[in-house]
Tab-separated table of C-alpha atoms in Angstrom:
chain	number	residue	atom	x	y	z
W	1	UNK	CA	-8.295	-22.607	-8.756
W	2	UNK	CA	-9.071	-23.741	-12.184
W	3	UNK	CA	-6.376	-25.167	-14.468
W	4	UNK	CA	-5.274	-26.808	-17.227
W	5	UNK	CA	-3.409	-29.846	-16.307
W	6	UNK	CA	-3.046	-28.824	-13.044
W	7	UNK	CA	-1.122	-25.885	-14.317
W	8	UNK	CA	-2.082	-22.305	-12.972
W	9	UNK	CA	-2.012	-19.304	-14.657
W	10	UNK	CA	0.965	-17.773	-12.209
W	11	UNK	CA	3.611	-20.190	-10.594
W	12	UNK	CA	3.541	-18.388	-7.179
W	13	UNK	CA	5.829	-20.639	-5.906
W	14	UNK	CA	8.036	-20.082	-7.996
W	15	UNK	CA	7.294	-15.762	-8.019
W	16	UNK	CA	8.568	-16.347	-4.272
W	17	UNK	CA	11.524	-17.789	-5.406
W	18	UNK	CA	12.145	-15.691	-7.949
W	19	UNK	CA	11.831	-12.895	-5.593
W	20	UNK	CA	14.065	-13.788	-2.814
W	21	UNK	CA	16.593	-14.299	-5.178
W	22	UNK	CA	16.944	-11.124	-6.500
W	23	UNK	CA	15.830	-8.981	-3.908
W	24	UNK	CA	18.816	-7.013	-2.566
W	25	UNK	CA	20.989	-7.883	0.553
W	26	UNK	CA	19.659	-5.529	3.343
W	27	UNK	CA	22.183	-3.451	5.523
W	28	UNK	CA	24.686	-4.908	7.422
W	29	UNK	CA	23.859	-5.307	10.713
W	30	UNK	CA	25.144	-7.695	13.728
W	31	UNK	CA	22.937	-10.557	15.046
W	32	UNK	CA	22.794	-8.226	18.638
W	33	UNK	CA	21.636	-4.756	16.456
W	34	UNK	CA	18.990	-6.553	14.383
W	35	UNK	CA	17.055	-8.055	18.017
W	36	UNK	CA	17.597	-4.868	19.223
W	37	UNK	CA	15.803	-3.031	16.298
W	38	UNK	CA	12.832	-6.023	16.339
W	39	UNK	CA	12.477	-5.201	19.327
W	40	UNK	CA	12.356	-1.336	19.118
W	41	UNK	CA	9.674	-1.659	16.214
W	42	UNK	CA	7.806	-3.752	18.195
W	43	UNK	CA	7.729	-1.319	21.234
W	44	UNK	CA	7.519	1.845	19.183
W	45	UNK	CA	4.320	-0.067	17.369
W	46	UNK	CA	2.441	-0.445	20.798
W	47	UNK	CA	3.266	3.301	22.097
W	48	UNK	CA	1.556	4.337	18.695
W	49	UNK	CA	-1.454	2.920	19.156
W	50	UNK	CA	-2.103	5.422	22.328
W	51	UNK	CA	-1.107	8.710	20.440
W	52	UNK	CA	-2.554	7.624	17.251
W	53	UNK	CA	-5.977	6.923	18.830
W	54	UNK	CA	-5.870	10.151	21.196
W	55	UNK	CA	-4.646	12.876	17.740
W	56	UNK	CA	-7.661	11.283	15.840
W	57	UNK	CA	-10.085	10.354	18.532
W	58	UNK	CA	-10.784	7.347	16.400
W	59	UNK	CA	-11.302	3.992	18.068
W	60	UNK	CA	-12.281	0.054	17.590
W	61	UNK	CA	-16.352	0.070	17.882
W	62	UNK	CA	-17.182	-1.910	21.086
W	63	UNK	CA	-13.276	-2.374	22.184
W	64	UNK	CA	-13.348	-0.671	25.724
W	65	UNK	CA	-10.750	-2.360	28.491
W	66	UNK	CA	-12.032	-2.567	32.017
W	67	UNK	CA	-10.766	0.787	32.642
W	68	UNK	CA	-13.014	2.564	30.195
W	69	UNK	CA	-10.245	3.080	27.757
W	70	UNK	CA	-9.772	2.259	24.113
W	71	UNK	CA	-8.298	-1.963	24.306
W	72	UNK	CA	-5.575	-2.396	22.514
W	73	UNK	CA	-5.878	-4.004	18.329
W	74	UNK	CA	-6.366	-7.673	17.655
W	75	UNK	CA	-4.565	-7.408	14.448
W	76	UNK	CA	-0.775	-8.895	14.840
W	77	UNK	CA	2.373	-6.613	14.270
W	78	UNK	CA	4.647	-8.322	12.528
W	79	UNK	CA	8.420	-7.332	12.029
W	80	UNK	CA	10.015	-8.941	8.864
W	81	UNK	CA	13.143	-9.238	6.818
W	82	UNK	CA	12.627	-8.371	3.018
W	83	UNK	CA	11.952	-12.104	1.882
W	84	UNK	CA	9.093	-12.114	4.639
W	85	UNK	CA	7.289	-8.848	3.017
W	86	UNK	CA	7.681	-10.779	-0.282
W	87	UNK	CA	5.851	-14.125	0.654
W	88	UNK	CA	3.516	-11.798	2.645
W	89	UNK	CA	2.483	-10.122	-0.365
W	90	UNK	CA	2.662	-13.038	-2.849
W	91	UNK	CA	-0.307	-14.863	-0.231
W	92	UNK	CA	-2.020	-11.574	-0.528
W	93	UNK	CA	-2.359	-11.530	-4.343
W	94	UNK	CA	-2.970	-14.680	-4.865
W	95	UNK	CA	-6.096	-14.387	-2.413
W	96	UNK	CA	-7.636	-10.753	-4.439
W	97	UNK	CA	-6.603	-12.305	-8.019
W	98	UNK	CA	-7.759	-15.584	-7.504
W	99	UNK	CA	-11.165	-14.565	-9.307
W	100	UNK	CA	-9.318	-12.812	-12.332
W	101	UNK	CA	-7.183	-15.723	-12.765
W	102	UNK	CA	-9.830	-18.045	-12.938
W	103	UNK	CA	-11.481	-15.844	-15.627
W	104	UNK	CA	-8.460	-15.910	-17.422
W	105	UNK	CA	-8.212	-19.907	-17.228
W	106	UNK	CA	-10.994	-20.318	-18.695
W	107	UNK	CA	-10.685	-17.996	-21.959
W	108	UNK	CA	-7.088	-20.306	-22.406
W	109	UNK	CA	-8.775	-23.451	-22.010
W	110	UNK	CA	-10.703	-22.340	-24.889
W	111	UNK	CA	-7.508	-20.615	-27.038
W	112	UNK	CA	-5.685	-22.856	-29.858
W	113	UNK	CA	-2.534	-24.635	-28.064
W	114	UNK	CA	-4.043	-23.315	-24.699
W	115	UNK	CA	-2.735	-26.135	-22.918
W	116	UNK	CA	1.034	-25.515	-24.014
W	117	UNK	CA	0.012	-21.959	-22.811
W	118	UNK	CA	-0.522	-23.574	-19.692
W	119	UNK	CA	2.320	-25.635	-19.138
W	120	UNK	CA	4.646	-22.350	-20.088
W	121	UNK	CA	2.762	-19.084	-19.057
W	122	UNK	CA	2.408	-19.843	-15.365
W	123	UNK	CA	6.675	-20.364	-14.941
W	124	UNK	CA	7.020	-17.278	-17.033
W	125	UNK	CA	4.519	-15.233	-15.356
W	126	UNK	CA	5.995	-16.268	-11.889
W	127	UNK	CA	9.467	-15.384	-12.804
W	128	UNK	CA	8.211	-11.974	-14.009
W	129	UNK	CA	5.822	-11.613	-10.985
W	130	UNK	CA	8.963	-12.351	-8.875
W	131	UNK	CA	11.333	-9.851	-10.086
W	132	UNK	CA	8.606	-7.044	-9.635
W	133	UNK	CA	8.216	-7.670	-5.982
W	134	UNK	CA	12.141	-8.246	-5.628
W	135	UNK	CA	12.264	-4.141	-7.124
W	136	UNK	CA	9.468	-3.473	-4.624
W	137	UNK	CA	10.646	-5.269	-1.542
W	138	UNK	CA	13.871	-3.066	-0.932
W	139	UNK	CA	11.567	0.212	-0.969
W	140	UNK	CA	8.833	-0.634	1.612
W	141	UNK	CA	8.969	0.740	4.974
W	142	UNK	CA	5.914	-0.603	6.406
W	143	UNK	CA	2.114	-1.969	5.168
W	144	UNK	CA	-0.895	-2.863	6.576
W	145	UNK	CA	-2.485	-5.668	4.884
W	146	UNK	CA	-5.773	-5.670	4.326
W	147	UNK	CA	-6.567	-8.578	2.499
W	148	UNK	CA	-4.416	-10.943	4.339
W	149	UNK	CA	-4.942	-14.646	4.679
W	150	UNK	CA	-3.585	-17.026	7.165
W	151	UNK	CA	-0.428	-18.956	7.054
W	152	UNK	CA	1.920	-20.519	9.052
W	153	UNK	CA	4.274	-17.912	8.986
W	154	UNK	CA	2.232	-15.052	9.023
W	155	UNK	CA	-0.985	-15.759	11.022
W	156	UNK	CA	-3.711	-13.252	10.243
W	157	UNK	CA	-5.921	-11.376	13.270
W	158	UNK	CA	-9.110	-11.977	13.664
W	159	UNK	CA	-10.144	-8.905	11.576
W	160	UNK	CA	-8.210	-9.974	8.904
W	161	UNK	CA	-5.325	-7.722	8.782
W	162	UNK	CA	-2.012	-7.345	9.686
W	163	UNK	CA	0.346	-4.957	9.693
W	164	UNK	CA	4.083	-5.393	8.651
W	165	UNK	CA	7.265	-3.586	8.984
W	166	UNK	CA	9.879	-4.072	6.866
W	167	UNK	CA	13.077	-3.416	9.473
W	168	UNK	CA	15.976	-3.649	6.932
W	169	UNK	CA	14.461	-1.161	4.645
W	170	UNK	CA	13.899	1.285	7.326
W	171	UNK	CA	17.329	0.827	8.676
W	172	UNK	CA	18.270	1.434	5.356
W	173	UNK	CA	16.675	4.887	4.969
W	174	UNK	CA	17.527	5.899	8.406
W	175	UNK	CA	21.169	5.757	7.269
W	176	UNK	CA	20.585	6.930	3.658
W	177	UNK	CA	19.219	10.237	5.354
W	178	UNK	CA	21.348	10.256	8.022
W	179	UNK	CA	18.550	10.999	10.782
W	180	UNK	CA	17.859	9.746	14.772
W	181	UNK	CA	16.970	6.223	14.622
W	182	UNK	CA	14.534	6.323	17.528
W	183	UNK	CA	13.044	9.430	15.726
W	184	UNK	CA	12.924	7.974	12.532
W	185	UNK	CA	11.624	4.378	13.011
W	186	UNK	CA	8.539	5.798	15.743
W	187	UNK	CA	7.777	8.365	12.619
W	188	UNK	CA	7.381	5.146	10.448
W	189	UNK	CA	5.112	3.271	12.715
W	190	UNK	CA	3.191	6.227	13.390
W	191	UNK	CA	2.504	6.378	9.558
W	192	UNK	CA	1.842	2.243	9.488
W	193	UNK	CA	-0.385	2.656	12.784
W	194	UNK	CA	-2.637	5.496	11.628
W	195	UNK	CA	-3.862	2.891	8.309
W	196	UNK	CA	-4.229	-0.103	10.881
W	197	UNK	CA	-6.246	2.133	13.375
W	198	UNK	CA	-8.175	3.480	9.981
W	199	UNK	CA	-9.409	-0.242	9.362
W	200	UNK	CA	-10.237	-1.243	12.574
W	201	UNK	CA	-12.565	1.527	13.488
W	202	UNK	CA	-14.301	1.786	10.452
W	203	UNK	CA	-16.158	-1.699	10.074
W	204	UNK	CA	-16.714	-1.358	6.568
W	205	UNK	CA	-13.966	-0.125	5.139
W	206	UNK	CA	-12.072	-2.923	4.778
W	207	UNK	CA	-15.234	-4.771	2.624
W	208	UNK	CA	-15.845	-1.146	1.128
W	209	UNK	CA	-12.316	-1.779	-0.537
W	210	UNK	CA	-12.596	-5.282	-1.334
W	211	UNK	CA	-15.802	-5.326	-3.371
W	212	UNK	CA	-14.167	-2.023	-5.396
W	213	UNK	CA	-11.055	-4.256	-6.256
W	214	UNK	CA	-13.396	-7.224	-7.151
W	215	UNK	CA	-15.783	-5.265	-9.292
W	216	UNK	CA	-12.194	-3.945	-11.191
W	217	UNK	CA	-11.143	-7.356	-11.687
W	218	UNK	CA	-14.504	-8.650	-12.838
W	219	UNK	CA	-14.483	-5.473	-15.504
W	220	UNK	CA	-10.770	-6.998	-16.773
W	221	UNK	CA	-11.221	-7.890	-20.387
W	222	UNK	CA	-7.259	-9.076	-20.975
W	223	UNK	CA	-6.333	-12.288	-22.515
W	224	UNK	CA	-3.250	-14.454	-21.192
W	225	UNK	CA	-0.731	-13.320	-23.327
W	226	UNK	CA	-1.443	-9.680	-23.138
W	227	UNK	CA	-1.054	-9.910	-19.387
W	228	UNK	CA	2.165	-11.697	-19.912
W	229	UNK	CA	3.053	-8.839	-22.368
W	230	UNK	CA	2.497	-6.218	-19.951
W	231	UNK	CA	4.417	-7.944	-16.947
W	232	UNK	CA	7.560	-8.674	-19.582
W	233	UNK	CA	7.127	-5.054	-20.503
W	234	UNK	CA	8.132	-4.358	-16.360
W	235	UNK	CA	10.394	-7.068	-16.671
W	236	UNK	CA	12.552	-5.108	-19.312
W	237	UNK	CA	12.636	-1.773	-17.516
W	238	UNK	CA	13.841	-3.872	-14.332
W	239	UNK	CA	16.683	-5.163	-16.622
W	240	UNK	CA	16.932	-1.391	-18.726
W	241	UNK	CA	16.103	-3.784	-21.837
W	242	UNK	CA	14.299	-0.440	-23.565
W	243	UNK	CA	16.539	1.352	-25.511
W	244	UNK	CA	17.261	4.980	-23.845
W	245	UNK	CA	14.415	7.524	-24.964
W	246	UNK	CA	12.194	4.943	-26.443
W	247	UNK	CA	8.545	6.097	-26.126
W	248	UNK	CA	5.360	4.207	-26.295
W	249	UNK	CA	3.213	2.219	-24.445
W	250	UNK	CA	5.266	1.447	-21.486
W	251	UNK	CA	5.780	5.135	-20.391
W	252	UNK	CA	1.826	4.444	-19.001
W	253	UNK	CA	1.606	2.230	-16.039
W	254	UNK	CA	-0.017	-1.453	-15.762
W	255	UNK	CA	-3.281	-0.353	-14.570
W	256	UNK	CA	-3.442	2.125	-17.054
W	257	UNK	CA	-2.799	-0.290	-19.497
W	258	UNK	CA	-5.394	-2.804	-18.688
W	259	UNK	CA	-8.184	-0.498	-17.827
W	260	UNK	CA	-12.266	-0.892	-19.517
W	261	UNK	CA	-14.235	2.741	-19.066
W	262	UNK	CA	-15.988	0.935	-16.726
W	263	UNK	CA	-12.808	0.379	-14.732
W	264	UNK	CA	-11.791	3.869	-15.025
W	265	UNK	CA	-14.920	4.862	-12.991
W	266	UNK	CA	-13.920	2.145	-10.482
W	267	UNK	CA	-10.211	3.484	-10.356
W	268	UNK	CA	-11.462	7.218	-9.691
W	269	UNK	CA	-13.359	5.915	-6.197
W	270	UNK	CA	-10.335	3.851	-5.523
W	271	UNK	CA	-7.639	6.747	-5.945
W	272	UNK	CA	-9.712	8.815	-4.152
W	273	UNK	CA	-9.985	6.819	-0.982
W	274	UNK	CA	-6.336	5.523	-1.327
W	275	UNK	CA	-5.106	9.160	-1.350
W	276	UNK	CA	-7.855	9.990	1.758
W	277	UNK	CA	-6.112	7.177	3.791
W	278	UNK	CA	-1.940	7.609	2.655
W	279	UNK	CA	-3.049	11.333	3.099
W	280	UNK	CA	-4.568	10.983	6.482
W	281	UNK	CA	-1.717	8.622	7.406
W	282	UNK	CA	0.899	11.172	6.753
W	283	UNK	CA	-1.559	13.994	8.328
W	284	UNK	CA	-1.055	12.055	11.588
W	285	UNK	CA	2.473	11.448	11.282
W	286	UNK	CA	3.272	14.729	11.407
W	287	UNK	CA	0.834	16.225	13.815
W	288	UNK	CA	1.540	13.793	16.541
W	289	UNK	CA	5.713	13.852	15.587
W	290	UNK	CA	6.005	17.081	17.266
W	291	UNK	CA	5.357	15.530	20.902
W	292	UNK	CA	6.779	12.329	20.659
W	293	UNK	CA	9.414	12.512	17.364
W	294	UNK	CA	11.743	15.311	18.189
W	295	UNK	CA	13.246	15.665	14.698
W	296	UNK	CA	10.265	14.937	12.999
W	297	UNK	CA	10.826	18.684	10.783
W	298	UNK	CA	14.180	17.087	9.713
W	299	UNK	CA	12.841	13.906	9.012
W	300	UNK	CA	9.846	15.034	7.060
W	301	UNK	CA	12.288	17.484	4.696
W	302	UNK	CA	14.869	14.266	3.930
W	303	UNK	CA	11.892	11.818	3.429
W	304	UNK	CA	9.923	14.150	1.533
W	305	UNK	CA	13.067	14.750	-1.086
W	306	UNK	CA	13.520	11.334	-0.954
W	307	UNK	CA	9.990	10.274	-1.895
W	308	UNK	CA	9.822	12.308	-5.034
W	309	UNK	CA	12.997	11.586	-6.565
W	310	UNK	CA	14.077	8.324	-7.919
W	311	UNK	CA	17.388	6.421	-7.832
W	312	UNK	CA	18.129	7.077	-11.624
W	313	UNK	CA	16.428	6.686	-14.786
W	314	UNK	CA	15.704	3.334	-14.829
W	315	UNK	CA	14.233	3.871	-11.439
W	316	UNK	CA	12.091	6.634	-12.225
W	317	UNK	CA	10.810	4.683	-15.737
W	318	UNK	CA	9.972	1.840	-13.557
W	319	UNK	CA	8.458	3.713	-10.991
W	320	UNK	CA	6.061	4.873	-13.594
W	321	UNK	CA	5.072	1.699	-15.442
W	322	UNK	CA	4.377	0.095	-12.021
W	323	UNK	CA	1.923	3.374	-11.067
W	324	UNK	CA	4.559	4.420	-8.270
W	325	UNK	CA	3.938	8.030	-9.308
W	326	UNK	CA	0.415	7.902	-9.073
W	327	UNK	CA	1.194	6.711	-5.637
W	328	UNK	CA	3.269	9.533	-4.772
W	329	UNK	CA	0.365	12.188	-5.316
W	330	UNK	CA	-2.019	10.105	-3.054
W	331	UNK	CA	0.270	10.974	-0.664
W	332	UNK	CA	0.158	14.833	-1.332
W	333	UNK	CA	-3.351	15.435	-2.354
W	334	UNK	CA	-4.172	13.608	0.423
W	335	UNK	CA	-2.206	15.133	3.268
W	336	UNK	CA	-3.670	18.231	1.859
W	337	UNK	CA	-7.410	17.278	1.439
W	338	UNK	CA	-7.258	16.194	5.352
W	339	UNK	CA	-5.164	19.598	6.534
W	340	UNK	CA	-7.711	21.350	4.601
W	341	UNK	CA	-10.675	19.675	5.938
W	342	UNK	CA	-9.509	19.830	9.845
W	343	UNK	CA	-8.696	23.481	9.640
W	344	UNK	CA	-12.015	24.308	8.242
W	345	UNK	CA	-14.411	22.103	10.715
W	346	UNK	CA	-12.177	20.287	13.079
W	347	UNK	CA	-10.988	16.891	13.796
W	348	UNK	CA	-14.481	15.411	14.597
W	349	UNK	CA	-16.019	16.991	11.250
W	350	UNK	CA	-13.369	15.299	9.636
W	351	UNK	CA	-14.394	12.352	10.858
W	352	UNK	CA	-17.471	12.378	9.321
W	353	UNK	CA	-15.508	10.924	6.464
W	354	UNK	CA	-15.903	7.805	8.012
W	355	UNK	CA	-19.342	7.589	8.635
W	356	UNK	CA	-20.688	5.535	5.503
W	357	UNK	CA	-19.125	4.870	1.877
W	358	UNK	CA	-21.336	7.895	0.607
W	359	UNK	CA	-19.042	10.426	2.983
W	360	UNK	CA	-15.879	9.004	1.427
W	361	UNK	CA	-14.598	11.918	-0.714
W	362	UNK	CA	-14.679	11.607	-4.721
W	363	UNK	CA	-11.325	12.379	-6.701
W	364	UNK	CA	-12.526	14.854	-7.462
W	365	UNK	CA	-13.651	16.179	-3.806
W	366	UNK	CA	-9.555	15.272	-2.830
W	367	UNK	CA	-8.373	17.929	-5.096
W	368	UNK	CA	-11.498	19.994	-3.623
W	369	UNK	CA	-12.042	19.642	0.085
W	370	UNK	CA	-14.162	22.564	0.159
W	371	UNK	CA	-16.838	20.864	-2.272
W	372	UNK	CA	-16.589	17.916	0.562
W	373	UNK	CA	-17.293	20.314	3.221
W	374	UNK	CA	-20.173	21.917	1.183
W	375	UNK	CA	-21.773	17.890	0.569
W	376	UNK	CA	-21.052	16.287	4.041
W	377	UNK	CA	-21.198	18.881	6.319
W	378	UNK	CA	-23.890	21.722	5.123
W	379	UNK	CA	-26.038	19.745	3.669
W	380	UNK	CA	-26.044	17.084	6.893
W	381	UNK	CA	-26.353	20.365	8.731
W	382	UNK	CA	-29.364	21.459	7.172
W	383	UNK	CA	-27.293	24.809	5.481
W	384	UNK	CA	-29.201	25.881	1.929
């Protein structure tokens, strides 16, 4: 990556250590409990794959074992502690920003006392990049990553992805809710299974995504210190800085803050398909639980009061500037765009969805599945 002095714009190093730092200790658990929930994830993880594949008849193009049935994913499971999701994530953006940053570089190699910029900005950025993920690393359950590269550590599949669960933050929730640990931890990699199967048999999704995010990031018009500004601006609220009932600016999230009208286009296709896949995620979740996740009905009440309410204020104003919310509706419009679909034309006319990027819903399709129906389906069908 371009630099000045051999100085880049974010000091990931040092966002890693930042990170594992702060992050909070997970729950206590003896060395004998935490190989015995590894190993549960692991196994619960496997036995997804089956009833994931068989409630959405979706499979890997071409991947048929010798018995004629669906072979298993190439993509690794990984079970991690909290500083694992953190250096997972930290290789992940550094691989999708990696052409933004280089932008950036070279408007501060051309800004008055750009090189002090240099030698500062990238230690300050990294320390504010670090205590962001140490907020978000004590909140995930579970991620697939599609954009991740190879490492030592975390060796990527051949497709490029991986998927991670996070086992100290789901032990965490189990207890916080007080529900069946079995119950609740096969619920959570039913979830994290649905959005690896959703990559892996659907070719071009995963480049589908990828040249949306680039074409965002090319569309960035933000100069170094304004980024810095924005990140400082999460920083604060992480440290409840902001004096109680301020109002301004940081009440709107990061990507709101940085966005062209050209990016705001981009950002519609992206929430759209982000909410199709967290909604048919959860969709899944639920309509296998029934057969396999006894208290799934309990589950899905706790979680779901859970999920919409924050730990306090400064949670909730965080939440926000970081686009959590925003998050939190993919989920719901979503799950309901995919109920609404299925009930109307079925499982395999749902599927249709995946056919090309042109049968991907629009925003405003998600918050309209009938208007899908009416594009995909009547006018494939050859309906007036």
């Amino acid at each position: 990556m371009t630099s000045i002095g051999g100085v880049e714009m974010v000091d990931w190093n040092l966002a890693v250590a930042t990170a594992t730092r702060f992050v909070r200790p997970g729950p206590e658990v003896s060395r004998d409990e935490a190989r015995a929930i590894v190993a549960e994830l692991r196994r619960h993880a496997k036995s997804s794959e089956e009833h994931v594949r068989a409630f959405t008849r979706m499979a890997q193009p071409g991947a048929m074992g010798e018995t004629g049935e669906a072979a298993p994913h190439d993509t690794p499971v990984l079970v991690v502690d909290r500083p694992g999701w953190i250096r997972a994530n930290v290789a992940g953006f550094r691989a999708v920003l990696k052409p933004l940053l280089a932008k950036m570089e070279d408007r501060r190699s051309e800004m008055p006392g750009g090189a002090v910029l240099g030698a500062v900005g990238g230690k300050v950025t990294g320390v504010e990049l670090g205590m962001l993920l140490s907020f978000l690393a004590s909140r995930v359950l579970g991620q697939y990553e599609t954009f991740a590269p190879a490492s030592r550590d975390l060796p990527a599949g051949s497709q490029g992805g991986r998927l991670l669960l996070v086992a100290p933050n789901i032990v965490h929730v189990e207890r916080e809710l007080d529900v069946a640990p079995h119950d609740f931890r096969m619920w959570v990699c039913l979830h994290e299974e649905t959005h690896r199967t959703q990559f892996s048999a659907v070719p071009w999704l995963r480049d589908h995504i990828e040249g949306e995010v680039q074409s965002f990031l090319a569309e960035t018009d933000i100069d170094p210190g304004t980024l810095l500004e924005r990140l400082r601006e999460a920083a604060q609220s992480l440290a409840g800085a902001k004096p109680e009932g301020e109002e301004g600016e940081e009440s709107r999230s990061l990507v709101d803050l940085v966005q062209t009208p050209a990016q705001r286009e981009i950002l519609g296709r992206l929430t759209a398909v982000m909410s199709l896949l967290e909604g048919h995620a959860d969709f899944v979740m639920d309509g296998v639980g029934p057969e396999v996740v006894p208290s799934v009905a309990e589950i899905r009440e706790k979680f779901q009061k859970r999920r919409a309410s924050g730990a306090g204020r400064l949670d909730q104003a965080l939440r926000k500037l970081l686009g959590l919310d925003a998050k939190l509706r993919q989920y719901r419009d979503g799950e309901r765009f995919v109920r609404s679909v299925v009930e109307e034309v079925g499982m395999d006319g749902f599927n249709r969805v995946w056919t090309s990027p042109n049968t991907l819903p629009t925003k405003q399709e998600i918050a309209k599945p009938a208007d899908w129906v009416a594009r995909v389906h009547r006018k494939a069908d050859g309906a007036p």
